[in-house]
Coordinates of C-alpha atoms in Angstrom, one line a residue:
M1 CA -6.1 -7.3 -5.1
T2 CA -8.6 -10.1 -6.4
C3 CA -8.7 -13.7 -6.5
P4 CA -9.6 -16.0 -9.4
S5 CA -13.3 -16.8 -9.8
R6 CA -14.9 -18.9 -7.5
P7 CA -17.5 -21.4 -8.7
R8 CA -20.9 -21.5 -6.7
S9 CA -20.3 -25.0 -6.1
A10 CA -17.0 -24.8 -4.8
R11 CA -15.9 -27.0 -1.7
R12 CA -14.4 -25.7 1.5
A13 CA -10.9 -27.3 0.6
Y14 CA -11.4 -25.6 -2.9
R15 CA -12.1 -22.1 -1.1
W16 CA -9.2 -22.9 1.1
L17 CA -7.0 -23.2 -1.5
L18 CA -8.2 -20.1 -3.3
D19 CA -8.2 -17.8 -0.4
R20 CA -4.5 -19.0 0.4
S21 CA -3.1 -18.1 -2.8
R22 CA -3.0 -14.4 -2.4
T23 CA 0.2 -13.0 -1.7
N24 CA 0.6 -9.1 -1.1
W25 CA 3.5 -8.2 -3.4
C26 CA 2.5 -5.0 -3.7
R27 CA 2.9 -4.3 0.5
L28 CA 6.5 -5.8 -0.3
L29 CA 7.2 -3.1 -3.0
I30 CA 6.0 -0.3 -0.7
Q31 CA 8.5 -1.7 2.0
I32 CA 11.8 -1.9 -0.3
L33 CA 11.4 1.9 -1.2
A34 CA 10.2 3.0 2.0
Q35 CA 13.2 1.4 3.6
N36 CA 15.7 3.7 1.4
L37 CA 13.8 6.9 2.3
F38 CA 15.3 8.1 5.5
M39 CA 17.0 11.0 6.8
D40 CA 20.0 10.7 9.5
G41 CA 21.3 14.5 9.3
Y42 CA 20.7 18.0 8.0
R43 CA 23.0 20.7 7.2
A44 CA 21.9 24.3 5.6
L45 CA 24.1 27.1 4.1
G46 CA 24.9 29.8 6.7
D47 CA 24.3 27.4 9.9
D48 CA 26.7 27.8 12.4
Q49 CA 28.2 24.1 12.2
A50 CA 29.2 24.4 15.7
D51 CA 25.3 23.8 17.0
E52 CA 22.6 21.9 15.9
P53 CA 20.8 23.5 12.5
L54 CA 17.6 25.2 13.5
G55 CA 15.8 22.9 10.8
W56 CA 16.8 19.7 12.5
S57 CA 16.0 20.8 15.9
H58 CA 12.6 21.1 14.3
W59 CA 12.7 17.8 12.9
T60 CA 13.8 15.8 16.3
Q61 CA 11.4 17.8 18.4
N62 CA 8.5 16.5 16.3
G63 CA 9.8 12.9 16.2
L64 CA 10.1 12.7 12.4
A65 CA 13.0 10.2 12.7
R66 CA 9.9 8.0 13.1
R67 CA 6.8 9.9 11.9
R68 CA 8.3 10.4 8.6
A69 CA 7.8 6.7 7.6
A70 CA 4.0 7.0 7.7
V71 CA 4.3 9.8 5.5
H72 CA 6.5 8.2 3.0
R73 CA 4.3 4.9 3.1
A74 CA 1.3 7.0 2.1
T75 CA 2.9 8.6 -0.7
L76 CA 4.4 5.4 -2.1
K77 CA 0.7 3.6 -1.2
Y78 CA -1.6 6.5 -2.7
G79 CA 0.5 8.7 -4.7
W80 CA 0.5 11.4 -2.2
A81 CA 0.4 12.4 1.4
Y82 CA 0.1 15.6 3.2
T83 CA 1.8 17.1 6.4
T84 CA 0.2 20.0 8.5
V85 CA 2.8 22.5 9.4
L86 CA 1.4 24.9 12.2
P87 CA 3.3 27.2 14.7
G88 CA 4.1 25.8 18.3
G89 CA 5.8 26.6 21.5
T90 CA 9.4 25.9 20.6
A91 CA 9.2 24.6 17.5
P92 CA 6.5 24.3 14.2
V93 CA 4.3 21.4 14.9
I94 CA 4.3 19.0 11.7
R95 CA 2.2 16.0 11.6
G96 CA 1.3 13.7 8.8
V97 CA -2.1 12.9 7.2
S98 CA -3.3 10.3 5.0
P99 CA -4.8 11.4 1.7
R100 CA -7.7 9.6 2.6
N101 CA -8.7 11.6 5.4
M102 CA -7.5 15.2 3.8
T103 CA -8.2 16.7 0.3
A104 CA -6.6 20.2 -0.8
V105 CA -7.5 22.6 -3.8
Y106 CA -4.2 24.2 -5.3
A107 CA -3.0 27.0 -6.7
D108 CA 0.6 26.4 -7.1
P109 CA 2.8 26.1 -4.9
W110 CA 0.5 26.3 -2.0
P111 CA -3.2 25.4 -1.5
I112 CA -5.7 27.5 -1.4
Y113 CA -7.7 25.4 1.2
A114 CA -7.4 22.0 2.8
L115 CA -9.8 19.8 4.4
H116 CA -9.0 17.1 7.2
Q117 CA -11.8 14.7 8.0
K118 CA -11.3 12.6 11.2
T119 CA -13.6 10.7 13.8
S120 CA -14.0 11.6 17.4
W121 CA -15.6 9.7 20.0
T122 CA -17.9 11.6 22.8
P123 CA -20.3 10.5 25.3
D124 CA -22.9 10.2 23.0
G125 CA -21.1 8.4 20.5
R126 CA -19.4 8.9 17.2
R127 CA -19.0 12.1 15.5
Q128 CA -17.1 13.3 12.5
V129 CA -14.8 16.5 13.1
Y130 CA -13.4 18.5 10.2
R131 CA -10.5 21.1 10.3
L132 CA -10.6 23.4 7.1
F133 CA -6.9 25.2 6.6
D134 CA -6.6 28.3 4.6
D135 CA -4.2 31.2 4.9
Q136 CA -5.6 32.9 7.5
A137 CA -6.7 30.4 10.2
V138 CA -7.6 26.5 10.7
Y139 CA -11.6 26.3 11.6
T140 CA -13.2 23.5 13.2
L141 CA -16.3 21.9 12.7
A142 CA -18.4 18.8 13.9
E143 CA -21.5 16.6 12.9
N144 CA -23.1 17.4 16.5
D145 CA -26.6 15.3 14.8
P146 CA -26.1 12.4 12.2
G147 CA -27.4 13.8 9.1
Q148 CA -27.6 17.6 9.9
G149 CA -24.2 18.3 8.4
P150 CA -21.2 20.1 10.3
A151 CA -21.4 23.0 12.4
Y152 CA -19.0 25.9 13.2
L153 CA -17.0 25.3 16.5
D154 CA -14.0 27.5 16.6
H155 CA -11.1 28.6 14.7
A156 CA -7.4 29.8 15.5
E157 CA -5.3 32.3 13.5
H158 CA -1.9 30.8 12.4
G159 CA -0.7 33.8 11.0
L160 CA 1.5 32.4 8.3
G161 CA 0.0 33.9 5.1
V162 CA -0.3 30.4 3.1
C163 CA -2.2 27.4 3.8
P164 CA -0.2 25.2 6.2
V165 CA -0.4 21.8 4.0
V166 CA 2.4 20.4 2.3
R167 CA 1.9 17.5 -0.2
F168 CA 4.3 14.7 -0.7
L169 CA 4.5 13.6 -4.5
D170 CA 5.6 10.1 -5.7
E171 CA 5.3 11.4 -9.1
D172 CA 4.9 14.9 -10.6
D173 CA 3.7 15.4 -14.0
L174 CA 1.9 18.0 -16.3
D175 CA -1.5 16.1 -15.8
A176 CA -1.5 16.0 -11.9
D177 CA -1.5 12.3 -12.2
S178 CA 0.4 10.4 -9.2
P179 CA -0.8 6.7 -9.1
G180 CA 1.6 5.8 -6.5
V181 CA 3.2 2.4 -6.6
V182 CA 0.2 -0.1 -5.9
A183 CA -2.4 0.9 -8.8
P184 CA -0.5 0.7 -11.8
V185 CA 0.5 -3.1 -10.6
L186 CA -2.8 -4.5 -9.6
D187 CA -2.7 -6.4 -12.9
I188 CA 0.4 -8.0 -12.3
Q189 CA -0.5 -9.0 -8.7
D190 CA -3.9 -10.5 -10.1
R191 CA -1.7 -12.6 -12.3
L192 CA 0.7 -13.6 -9.8
N193 CA -2.5 -14.5 -7.4
Y194 CA -3.7 -16.6 -10.3
Q195 CA -0.5 -18.6 -11.3
T196 CA 0.0 -19.3 -7.2
F197 CA -3.8 -20.7 -7.2
L198 CA -2.7 -22.9 -10.2
L199 CA 0.4 -23.9 -8.7
M200 CA -1.6 -24.9 -5.5
T201 CA -4.5 -26.6 -6.7
T202 CA -2.3 -28.7 -9.4
G203 CA 0.4 -29.8 -6.6
A204 CA -1.9 -29.9 -3.6
H205 CA -4.0 -33.0 -4.5
R206 CA -3.2 -36.0 -7.0
Q207 CA -5.6 -35.4 -9.9
R208 CA -8.1 -38.7 -10.4
W209 CA -10.7 -39.8 -12.8
A210 CA -14.0 -42.1 -12.8
A211 CA -15.7 -43.5 -15.9
G212 CA -19.4 -45.3 -15.5
L213 CA -20.6 -43.4 -12.7
E214 CA -24.3 -43.1 -12.9
V215 CA -25.5 -39.3 -12.0
D216 CA -28.6 -37.4 -13.0
D217 CA -28.2 -35.2 -15.9
D218 CA -29.2 -32.3 -13.9
E219 CA -27.2 -32.8 -10.9
E220 CA -23.4 -32.0 -10.7
P221 CA -21.5 -35.1 -9.2
P222 CA -20.1 -34.4 -5.6
I223 CA -16.7 -34.3 -7.2
G224 CA -13.8 -32.9 -4.8
P225 CA -10.9 -33.6 -2.9
D226 CA -12.4 -33.8 0.3
R227 CA -14.8 -36.5 -1.2
L228 CA -15.0 -40.2 -1.6
L229 CA -16.7 -41.5 -4.7
H230 CA -18.1 -45.2 -4.7
S231 CA -20.2 -47.4 -7.2
D232 CA -22.3 -50.5 -7.2
S233 CA -21.6 -51.0 -11.1
P234 CA -19.1 -53.3 -12.3
E235 CA -18.5 -51.0 -15.7
T236 CA -17.3 -48.1 -13.5
R237 CA -13.5 -47.7 -13.7
F238 CA -11.1 -45.4 -11.1
G239 CA -7.9 -44.0 -11.9
T240 CA -5.1 -41.6 -11.5
F241 CA -3.5 -39.2 -13.9
D242 CA 0.1 -39.2 -14.2
S243 CA 1.8 -36.6 -11.4
T244 CA 2.1 -33.0 -13.1
D245 CA 5.4 -31.5 -13.8
M246 CA 5.4 -28.2 -11.6
S247 CA 8.5 -26.5 -13.2
G248 CA 6.5 -25.0 -16.1
Y249 CA 4.2 -23.4 -13.6
V250 CA 7.0 -22.2 -11.3
A251 CA 8.8 -20.7 -14.4
V252 CA 5.6 -18.5 -15.3
L253 CA 5.6 -17.5 -11.9
E254 CA 9.3 -16.3 -11.7
Q255 CA 8.7 -14.6 -15.0
I256 CA 5.6 -12.6 -13.8
L257 CA 8.0 -11.6 -10.7
R258 CA 10.6 -10.4 -13.3
H259 CA 8.0 -8.5 -14.9
L260 CA 6.9 -6.7 -11.8
A261 CA 10.8 -6.1 -11.3
A262 CA 11.2 -4.4 -14.5
I263 CA 8.0 -2.1 -14.1
T264 CA 8.7 -0.9 -10.9
Q265 CA 12.3 -0.8 -11.1
T266 CA 13.1 -3.1 -8.5
P267 CA 15.8 -5.5 -8.4
A268 CA 14.7 -8.9 -9.6
W269 CA 16.6 -10.7 -6.6
A270 CA 15.0 -8.4 -4.2
L271 CA 11.5 -9.9 -5.1
H272 CA 12.4 -13.6 -5.6
G273 CA 15.5 -13.9 -3.6
S274 CA 17.4 -15.6 -6.5
L275 CA 21.0 -14.5 -6.6
S276 CA 22.0 -16.6 -9.7
N277 CA 23.5 -14.2 -12.3
L278 CA 23.6 -11.3 -10.2
A279 CA 26.4 -8.7 -10.3
A280 CA 29.0 -8.7 -7.4
D281 CA 28.6 -4.7 -7.2
D282 CA 25.3 -5.2 -6.8
Y283 CA 25.1 -7.4 -4.3
S284 CA 27.5 -6.0 -2.2
A285 CA 25.9 -2.6 -2.4
G286 CA 22.6 -4.1 -1.3
S287 CA 24.3 -6.0 1.8
A288 CA 26.3 -3.3 2.8
S289 CA 23.6 -1.2 3.2
G290 CA 21.3 -4.0 4.2
R291 CA 18.7 -2.4 1.5
P292 CA 18.5 -3.4 -2.2
P293 CA 19.1 -0.8 -4.5
T294 CA 16.1 1.0 -5.9
S295 CA 15.6 3.8 -8.4
S296 CA 16.9 7.2 -7.3
R297 CA 13.5 8.8 -8.6
D298 CA 11.6 7.6 -5.5
S299 CA 14.0 9.4 -3.1
R300 CA 14.3 12.6 -4.8
H301 CA 10.5 13.2 -5.1
C302 CA 9.3 11.9 -1.6
G303 CA 12.3 13.9 0.0
S304 CA 11.9 17.2 -1.7
P305 CA 8.1 18.7 -1.2
T306 CA 7.7 22.2 -1.7
S307 CA 9.1 24.2 1.3
P308 CA 7.4 25.2 3.9
P309 CA 6.7 28.7 5.4
E310 CA 9.5 30.2 7.6
M311 CA 8.4 29.8 11.3
R312 CA 10.0 30.7 14.4
P313 CA 8.9 29.8 17.9
A314 CA 6.1 31.9 19.4
D315 CA 7.0 34.5 21.8

């Protein structure tokens, strides 16, 4: 997310407006979609309905009612995210991993191997620790000395027969391209920033003019909203322009928001808050759930990764 260009001679008040013209609409898109991705129950064929399903027991023991939100947000933000699924004492141990810290090489449906990087702190300072997953074990490596590369520490066999890493995709296509929610709309985000900047600079200060000022040809006059100009010449004239009609700027800003809503399949009223011309059924659906209705594509993809291998509690 970028700002309009900043002149080298920009004054502090100008820079202040420039920095505050940014509004993170991409984060709002992620929030709207993530709020609709939730699970409040689980039922599998063949489970005894009198008892809690085994899969739901694994879900609750791993605290996924809370942790699944982080996986969903990373999937929406970056286009994909990972979870590791390893045997545990009474249930599989399931943990989410950001794609910024893990990469995997795939041979569908399971990865051949995956590498997870994280930072560890020791009495000697920070060091990088790596966990390499394959279909046999999890290998731990660490950089003991900066610049020397990782060295083997230990490994633990998991006995699953597949690499225990599950990938969640926001979109799935034959080109393996899943850009997520943010990347495709960055141009629209920049247009919103620029239009907001125009709105703030036009309406923040009344525009004034001066004629007949004597300045050096190679020197830029010190003009700005925080500057006072004066002249000793009787030929100098000062005045103000008529106030600008802001409705055009606001209309353009709302139109850009409508473009953003159309591109992302998000209800327009969820972005700009206007309830005019809103169908009663759409408003009732959003109000009843407390969440705006969104495309069903996201909930299907985010909730249906390749199933993990069957795991039972360790003896």
